C-alpha cells in the first residue's frame, strides 16, 4: 500500500481513494477479531456481523443480514431481549453473563459474556445497538470444577476423624476442621491465626510454639504433643503432625 504526505503533514494511505478496498479491509479486521461482533438496527435486525459471532451461533453468515435476532436464534432471544431493549433506550450494558442454549441436541449450553452499546446519530437519537460476545464456556467449566473440588475437599476434611488444619510458616492457623471447635469450644474465628493457642495448657504454649517454629523454619516434619482443654474442662493430650505443602503446611491433630 502506497503512502503519501499531504501538504498539511498528514500521512494518508492510498486506500483512501478506494472505498471498496477500505471496506474490505475493515471487514477483514472485523472478521479477525476473537470476539463475536454485530450491529443491530432499531428493529433488532442484523446490519453487519463478523465470522466469530456466526461460529458462536452456529448459523451461516449469509443467513443473518436483514433478519432479526429472534429469527436467527429463537431459543436464546428471550435471554437477550431485556438487555437489547435497554440498549435501544440509550443505556450501555457491559459484560452480562448469559447461558445460551446449545445449537444442536447433545451439545452443552454455551456461557457467553455480552456487552451492549447503543449507537447514536448526530441528533443524539439511538439508531441501533452494537453487541460484543465472548465465549467463556471453558472458563466457567474450570471454575465450576474447581468449586466442586474445593467443596469435596471441605466435605472430606469435615468427615475426617482427626482434626485437619492448615497453618502458615509462622504457625498462624489459616483453616481448621469444625471438629476443633466441637472439641475445644473455640469458634473458627477465635482459633484463626494464633488464637488456637487459647485451648492449650498454659505450660505447653511456649514449648509448643518453640518446637513448631523450629520445624517450620527448618522444613522438617512437625510432630508435637500438648494438652488441650476440652469442652468438659478436662485437659487431654493431643499430638499434631504435619508436612510441607508449598507455602502452607497441612496438619492433623488427634487425642491420645
mmCIF file of C-alpha atoms in Angstrom:
data_model
loop_
_atom_site.group_PDB
_atom_site.id
_atom_site.type_symbol
_atom_site.label_atom_id
_atom_site.label_comp_id
_atom_site.label_asym_id
_atom_site.label_seq_id
_atom_site.Cartn_x
_atom_site.Cartn_y
_atom_site.Cartn_z
ATOM 1 C CA UNK A 1 0.000 0.000 0.000
ATOM 2 C CA UNK A 2 1.468 3.357 -1.013
ATOM 3 C CA UNK A 3 1.638 6.208 1.483
ATOM 4 C CA UNK A 4 1.694 9.878 0.565
ATOM 5 C CA UNK A 5 2.289 13.020 2.622
ATOM 6 C CA UNK A 6 -0.278 15.770 2.154
ATOM 7 C CA UNK A 7 0.570 19.418 2.414
ATOM 8 C CA UNK A 8 -0.735 19.614 5.968
ATOM 9 C CA UNK A 9 1.719 16.921 7.068
ATOM 10 C CA UNK A 10 -0.765 14.032 7.408
ATOM 11 C CA UNK A 11 0.336 10.624 6.115
ATOM 12 C CA UNK A 12 -2.538 9.080 4.148
ATOM 13 C CA UNK A 13 -2.899 5.591 2.680
ATOM 14 C CA UNK A 14 -3.710 5.351 -0.992
ATOM 15 C CA UNK A 15 -6.676 3.195 0.057
ATOM 16 C CA UNK A 16 -8.482 6.436 0.849
ATOM 17 C CA UNK A 17 -9.214 6.668 -2.829
ATOM 18 C CA UNK A 18 -10.760 3.185 -2.940
ATOM 19 C CA UNK A 19 -13.820 2.896 -0.655
ATOM 20 C CA UNK A 20 -14.485 -0.711 -1.718
ATOM 21 C CA UNK A 21 -10.964 -1.753 -0.735
ATOM 22 C CA UNK A 22 -11.203 0.184 2.507
ATOM 23 C CA UNK A 23 -14.486 -1.566 3.335
ATOM 24 C CA UNK A 24 -12.896 -4.954 2.597
ATOM 25 C CA UNK A 25 -10.013 -4.075 4.905
ATOM 26 C CA UNK A 26 -12.357 -3.128 7.724
ATOM 27 C CA UNK A 27 -14.341 -6.340 7.218
ATOM 28 C CA UNK A 28 -11.092 -8.335 7.453
ATOM 29 C CA UNK A 29 -10.302 -6.664 10.761
ATOM 30 C CA UNK A 30 -13.886 -7.272 11.892
ATOM 31 C CA UNK A 31 -13.711 -10.966 10.956
ATOM 32 C CA UNK A 32 -10.300 -11.422 12.552
ATOM 33 C CA UNK A 33 -11.466 -10.301 15.972
ATOM 34 C CA UNK A 34 -11.564 -13.111 18.577
ATOM 35 C CA UNK A 35 -14.810 -11.608 19.882
ATOM 36 C CA UNK A 36 -18.231 -12.035 18.279
ATOM 37 C CA UNK A 37 -19.402 -8.651 16.950
ATOM 38 C CA UNK A 38 -22.540 -7.366 15.278
ATOM 39 C CA UNK A 39 -24.577 -4.222 14.730
ATOM 40 C CA UNK A 40 -28.377 -4.259 15.010
ATOM 41 C CA UNK A 41 -30.802 -1.588 13.827
ATOM 42 C CA UNK A 42 -33.718 -0.299 15.894
ATOM 43 C CA UNK A 43 -35.815 -3.285 14.809
ATOM 44 C CA UNK A 44 -33.071 -5.615 16.077
ATOM 45 C CA UNK A 45 -32.216 -6.697 12.531
ATOM 46 C CA UNK A 46 -28.623 -7.585 11.694
ATOM 47 C CA UNK A 47 -26.898 -4.851 9.711
ATOM 48 C CA UNK A 48 -23.408 -6.337 9.996
ATOM 49 C CA UNK A 49 -21.622 -9.092 11.865
ATOM 50 C CA UNK A 50 -18.291 -10.896 11.932
ATOM 51 C CA UNK A 51 -17.382 -14.503 11.338
ATOM 52 C CA UNK A 52 -16.730 -15.247 15.014
ATOM 53 C CA UNK A 53 -20.328 -14.417 16.004
ATOM 54 C CA UNK A 54 -21.683 -16.681 13.268
ATOM 55 C CA UNK A 55 -19.453 -19.506 14.555
ATOM 56 C CA UNK A 56 -20.699 -18.984 18.115
ATOM 57 C CA UNK A 57 -24.327 -19.059 16.963
ATOM 58 C CA UNK A 58 -23.755 -21.997 14.610
ATOM 59 C CA UNK A 59 -25.527 -20.134 11.783
ATOM 60 C CA UNK A 60 -24.118 -19.372 8.281
ATOM 61 C CA UNK A 61 -23.151 -15.714 7.853
ATOM 62 C CA UNK A 62 -25.320 -15.356 4.743
ATOM 63 C CA UNK A 63 -28.420 -16.087 6.825
ATOM 64 C CA UNK A 64 -28.142 -13.017 9.078
ATOM 65 C CA UNK A 65 -28.463 -9.801 7.115
ATOM 66 C CA UNK A 66 -31.960 -8.365 7.200
ATOM 67 C CA UNK A 67 -33.112 -10.952 9.747
ATOM 68 C CA UNK A 68 -33.926 -10.196 13.375
ATOM 69 C CA UNK A 69 -32.162 -11.699 16.376
ATOM 70 C CA UNK A 70 -35.356 -13.554 17.228
ATOM 71 C CA UNK A 71 -35.416 -15.147 13.766
ATOM 72 C CA UNK A 72 -31.777 -16.244 13.892
ATOM 73 C CA UNK A 73 -31.564 -17.521 17.471
ATOM 74 C CA UNK A 74 -35.149 -18.001 18.704
ATOM 75 C CA UNK A 75 -34.226 -20.158 21.707
ATOM 76 C CA UNK A 76 -31.708 -17.669 23.113
ATOM 77 C CA UNK A 77 -33.556 -14.466 22.182
ATOM 78 C CA UNK A 78 -35.670 -14.217 25.393
ATOM 79 C CA UNK A 79 -32.431 -14.079 27.398
ATOM 80 C CA UNK A 80 -31.013 -11.255 25.261
ATOM 81 C CA UNK A 81 -34.186 -9.227 24.706
ATOM 82 C CA UNK A 82 -34.291 -7.279 28.021
ATOM 83 C CA UNK A 83 -30.738 -6.019 27.529
ATOM 84 C CA UNK A 84 -31.281 -5.172 23.869
ATOM 85 C CA UNK A 85 -34.384 -3.128 24.729
ATOM 86 C CA UNK A 86 -32.466 -1.242 27.433
ATOM 87 C CA UNK A 87 -29.667 -0.541 24.965
ATOM 88 C CA UNK A 88 -32.223 0.822 22.471
ATOM 89 C CA UNK A 89 -33.252 3.254 25.222
ATOM 90 C CA UNK A 90 -29.670 4.560 25.292
ATOM 91 C CA UNK A 91 -28.173 2.551 28.168
ATOM 92 C CA UNK A 92 -24.780 0.872 27.731
ATOM 93 C CA UNK A 93 -24.671 -2.559 29.406
ATOM 94 C CA UNK A 94 -21.197 -4.085 29.837
ATOM 95 C CA UNK A 95 -20.289 -7.736 30.466
ATOM 96 C CA UNK A 96 -23.548 -9.576 31.121
ATOM 97 C CA UNK A 97 -23.069 -13.317 31.671
ATOM 98 C CA UNK A 98 -25.712 -15.334 29.826
ATOM 99 C CA UNK A 99 -26.264 -19.068 29.358
ATOM 100 C CA UNK A 100 -27.057 -19.752 25.702
ATOM 101 C CA UNK A 101 -28.947 -22.945 24.720
ATOM 102 C CA UNK A 102 -26.960 -25.408 22.602
ATOM 103 C CA UNK A 103 -27.389 -25.230 18.834
ATOM 104 C CA UNK A 104 -27.717 -28.994 18.408
ATOM 105 C CA UNK A 105 -29.116 -31.838 20.551
ATOM 106 C CA UNK A 106 -26.441 -33.430 22.685
ATOM 107 C CA UNK A 107 -24.261 -30.316 22.802
ATOM 108 C CA UNK A 108 -23.621 -28.460 26.051
ATOM 109 C CA UNK A 109 -25.038 -24.975 26.588
ATOM 110 C CA UNK A 110 -22.645 -22.103 25.980
ATOM 111 C CA UNK A 111 -21.879 -19.381 28.513
ATOM 112 C CA UNK A 112 -21.243 -16.001 26.911
ATOM 113 C CA UNK A 113 -20.165 -12.624 28.228
ATOM 114 C CA UNK A 114 -22.152 -9.975 26.347
ATOM 115 C CA UNK A 115 -21.754 -6.204 26.121
ATOM 116 C CA UNK A 116 -24.396 -3.929 24.599
ATOM 117 C CA UNK A 117 -23.516 -0.441 23.341
ATOM 118 C CA UNK A 118 -26.161 1.929 21.914
ATOM 119 C CA UNK A 119 -25.198 3.844 18.772
ATOM 120 C CA UNK A 120 -26.344 7.458 18.382
ATOM 121 C CA UNK A 121 -26.782 9.691 15.347
ATOM 122 C CA UNK A 122 -25.773 13.357 15.197
ATOM 123 C CA UNK A 123 -29.065 14.365 16.809
ATOM 124 C CA UNK A 124 -28.421 12.073 19.775
ATOM 125 C CA UNK A 125 -31.060 9.543 18.759
ATOM 126 C CA UNK A 126 -30.373 5.834 19.146
ATOM 127 C CA UNK A 127 -30.061 4.238 15.708
ATOM 128 C CA UNK A 128 -29.054 0.740 16.780
ATOM 129 C CA UNK A 129 -27.059 -1.464 19.097
ATOM 130 C CA UNK A 130 -23.508 -2.724 18.843
ATOM 131 C CA UNK A 131 -23.082 -6.113 20.516
ATOM 132 C CA UNK A 132 -19.874 -7.884 21.550
ATOM 133 C CA UNK A 133 -19.892 -11.532 22.688
ATOM 134 C CA UNK A 134 -17.118 -13.590 24.293
ATOM 135 C CA UNK A 135 -17.429 -17.358 24.718
ATOM 136 C CA UNK A 136 -16.440 -18.125 28.340
ATOM 137 C CA UNK A 137 -17.801 -21.681 28.448
ATOM 138 C CA UNK A 138 -14.450 -23.336 29.168
ATOM 139 C CA UNK A 139 -13.611 -20.776 31.844
ATOM 140 C CA UNK A 140 -16.927 -21.427 33.590
ATOM 141 C CA UNK A 141 -16.367 -25.184 33.412
ATOM 142 C CA UNK A 142 -12.958 -24.750 35.007
ATOM 143 C CA UNK A 143 -14.382 -22.504 37.739
ATOM 144 C CA UNK A 144 -17.192 -24.984 38.451
ATOM 145 C CA UNK A 145 -14.778 -27.911 38.547
ATOM 146 C CA UNK A 146 -12.529 -26.021 40.956
ATOM 147 C CA UNK A 147 -15.506 -25.129 43.151
ATOM 148 C CA UNK A 148 -16.666 -28.749 43.208
ATOM 149 C CA UNK A 149 -13.137 -29.862 44.074
ATOM 150 C CA UNK A 150 -12.969 -27.365 46.946
ATOM 151 C CA UNK A 151 -16.392 -28.478 48.201
ATOM 152 C CA UNK A 152 -15.299 -32.111 48.021
ATOM 153 C CA UNK A 153 -12.104 -31.335 49.944
ATOM 154 C CA UNK A 154 -14.073 -29.438 52.600
ATOM 155 C CA UNK A 155 -16.502 -32.355 52.895
ATOM 156 C CA UNK A 156 -13.645 -34.799 53.368
ATOM 157 C CA UNK A 157 -11.992 -32.525 55.943
ATOM 158 C CA UNK A 158 -15.184 -32.263 57.981
ATOM 159 C CA UNK A 159 -15.676 -36.036 57.958
ATOM 160 C CA UNK A 160 -12.082 -36.781 58.936
ATOM 161 C CA UNK A 161 -11.991 -38.436 62.409
ATOM 162 C CA UNK A 162 -8.824 -36.439 63.149
ATOM 163 C CA UNK A 163 -8.636 -32.618 63.121
ATOM 164 C CA UNK A 164 -7.016 -31.412 59.873
ATOM 165 C CA UNK A 165 -5.777 -27.827 59.837
ATOM 166 C CA UNK A 166 -3.600 -25.569 57.709
ATOM 167 C CA UNK A 167 -1.039 -23.079 59.030
ATOM 168 C CA UNK A 168 1.400 -20.609 57.512
ATOM 169 C CA UNK A 169 5.170 -20.521 58.050
ATOM 170 C CA UNK A 170 4.776 -18.675 61.374
ATOM 171 C CA UNK A 171 2.313 -21.104 62.927
ATOM 172 C CA UNK A 172 -0.768 -18.978 62.241
ATOM 173 C CA UNK A 173 -3.902 -21.039 61.710
ATOM 174 C CA UNK A 174 -5.412 -20.428 58.254
ATOM 175 C CA UNK A 175 -8.095 -23.107 58.240
ATOM 176 C CA UNK A 176 -9.215 -25.784 60.663
ATOM 177 C CA UNK A 177 -11.813 -28.534 60.848
ATOM 178 C CA UNK A 178 -15.038 -27.861 62.743
ATOM 179 C CA UNK A 179 -14.045 -30.799 64.963
ATOM 180 C CA UNK A 180 -11.609 -28.413 66.692
ATOM 181 C CA UNK A 181 -14.495 -26.137 67.645
ATOM 182 C CA UNK A 182 -16.508 -29.134 68.868
ATOM 183 C CA UNK A 183 -13.606 -30.337 70.986
ATOM 184 C CA UNK A 184 -12.397 -27.018 72.445
ATOM 185 C CA UNK A 185 -15.446 -24.734 72.291
ATOM 186 C CA UNK A 186 -13.449 -22.139 70.328
ATOM 187 C CA UNK A 187 -15.095 -20.866 67.151
ATOM 188 C CA UNK A 188 -13.198 -20.993 63.870
ATOM 189 C CA UNK A 189 -12.755 -17.234 64.052
ATOM 190 C CA UNK A 190 -11.380 -17.446 67.593
ATOM 191 C CA UNK A 191 -8.964 -20.191 66.511
ATOM 192 C CA UNK A 192 -7.698 -18.233 63.490
ATOM 193 C CA UNK A 193 -4.067 -17.065 63.406
ATOM 194 C CA UNK A 194 -2.603 -17.806 66.860
ATOM 195 C CA UNK A 195 -5.986 -17.943 68.591
ATOM 196 C CA UNK A 196 -5.829 -21.755 68.632
ATOM 197 C CA UNK A 197 -3.230 -21.464 71.419
ATOM 198 C CA UNK A 198 -6.029 -20.366 73.770
ATOM 199 C CA UNK A 199 -7.087 -24.006 74.021
ATOM 200 C CA UNK A 200 -3.611 -25.185 75.077
ATOM 201 C CA UNK A 201 -2.435 -25.663 78.655
ATOM 202 C CA UNK A 202 -0.530 -22.512 79.712
ATOM 203 C CA UNK A 203 2.596 -24.573 80.438
ATOM 204 C CA UNK A 204 2.548 -26.043 76.909
ATOM 205 C CA UNK A 205 2.149 -22.839 74.866
ATOM 206 C CA UNK A 206 5.786 -21.656 74.834
ATOM 207 C CA UNK A 207 7.431 -25.060 74.242
ATOM 208 C CA UNK A 208 4.828 -25.885 71.594
ATOM 209 C CA UNK A 209 5.498 -22.691 69.636
ATOM 210 C CA UNK A 210 9.271 -23.117 70.022
ATOM 211 C CA UNK A 211 9.155 -26.651 68.622
ATOM 212 C CA UNK A 212 6.605 -25.676 65.956
ATOM 213 C CA UNK A 213 8.552 -22.694 64.610
ATOM 214 C CA UNK A 214 11.827 -24.638 64.608
ATOM 215 C CA UNK A 215 10.182 -27.317 62.458
ATOM 216 C CA UNK A 216 8.522 -24.754 60.166
ATOM 217 C CA UNK A 217 11.753 -22.824 59.574
ATOM 218 C CA UNK A 218 13.881 -25.956 59.043
ATOM 219 C CA UNK A 219 11.366 -27.686 56.806
ATOM 220 C CA UNK A 220 11.406 -30.792 58.943
ATOM 221 C CA UNK A 221 8.165 -32.707 59.665
ATOM 222 C CA UNK A 222 6.069 -31.359 62.543
ATOM 223 C CA UNK A 223 5.436 -33.704 65.470
ATOM 224 C CA UNK A 224 4.245 -32.040 68.690
ATOM 225 C CA UNK A 225 2.350 -33.113 71.789
ATOM 226 C CA UNK A 226 0.440 -30.730 74.057
ATOM 227 C CA UNK A 227 -2.525 -30.615 76.375
ATOM 228 C CA UNK A 228 -5.851 -29.215 75.217
ATOM 229 C CA UNK A 229 -8.822 -28.291 77.378
ATOM 230 C CA UNK A 230 -11.985 -29.903 76.067
ATOM 231 C CA UNK A 231 -15.482 -28.517 76.409
ATOM 232 C CA UNK A 232 -15.850 -30.707 79.508
ATOM 233 C CA UNK A 233 -12.950 -28.682 81.037
ATOM 234 C CA UNK A 234 -10.692 -31.728 81.164
ATOM 235 C CA UNK A 235 -7.114 -31.460 79.886
ATOM 236 C CA UNK A 236 -6.310 -34.120 77.316
ATOM 237 C CA UNK A 237 -3.055 -34.807 75.498
ATOM 238 C CA UNK A 238 -3.071 -34.300 71.744
ATOM 239 C CA UNK A 239 -0.468 -34.992 69.087
ATOM 240 C CA UNK A 240 -0.074 -32.829 65.990
ATOM 241 C CA UNK A 241 1.854 -33.903 62.945
ATOM 242 C CA UNK A 242 2.356 -32.016 59.711
ATOM 243 C CA UNK A 243 4.350 -31.794 56.493
ATOM 244 C CA UNK A 244 5.295 -29.225 53.879
ATOM 245 C CA UNK A 245 2.804 -28.150 51.272
ATOM 246 C CA UNK A 246 4.495 -25.342 49.358
ATOM 247 C CA UNK A 247 3.810 -22.065 51.175
ATOM 248 C CA UNK A 248 1.447 -23.642 53.741
ATOM 249 C CA UNK A 249 1.519 -26.734 55.875
ATOM 250 C CA UNK A 250 -1.258 -29.245 56.311
ATOM 251 C CA UNK A 251 -1.519 -30.731 59.788
ATOM 252 C CA UNK A 252 -3.733 -33.020 61.739
ATOM 253 C CA UNK A 253 -4.257 -33.388 65.448
ATOM 254 C CA UNK A 254 -5.712 -36.226 67.440
ATOM 255 C CA UNK A 255 -6.175 -37.005 71.081
ATOM 256 C CA UNK A 256 -4.039 -39.603 72.797
#
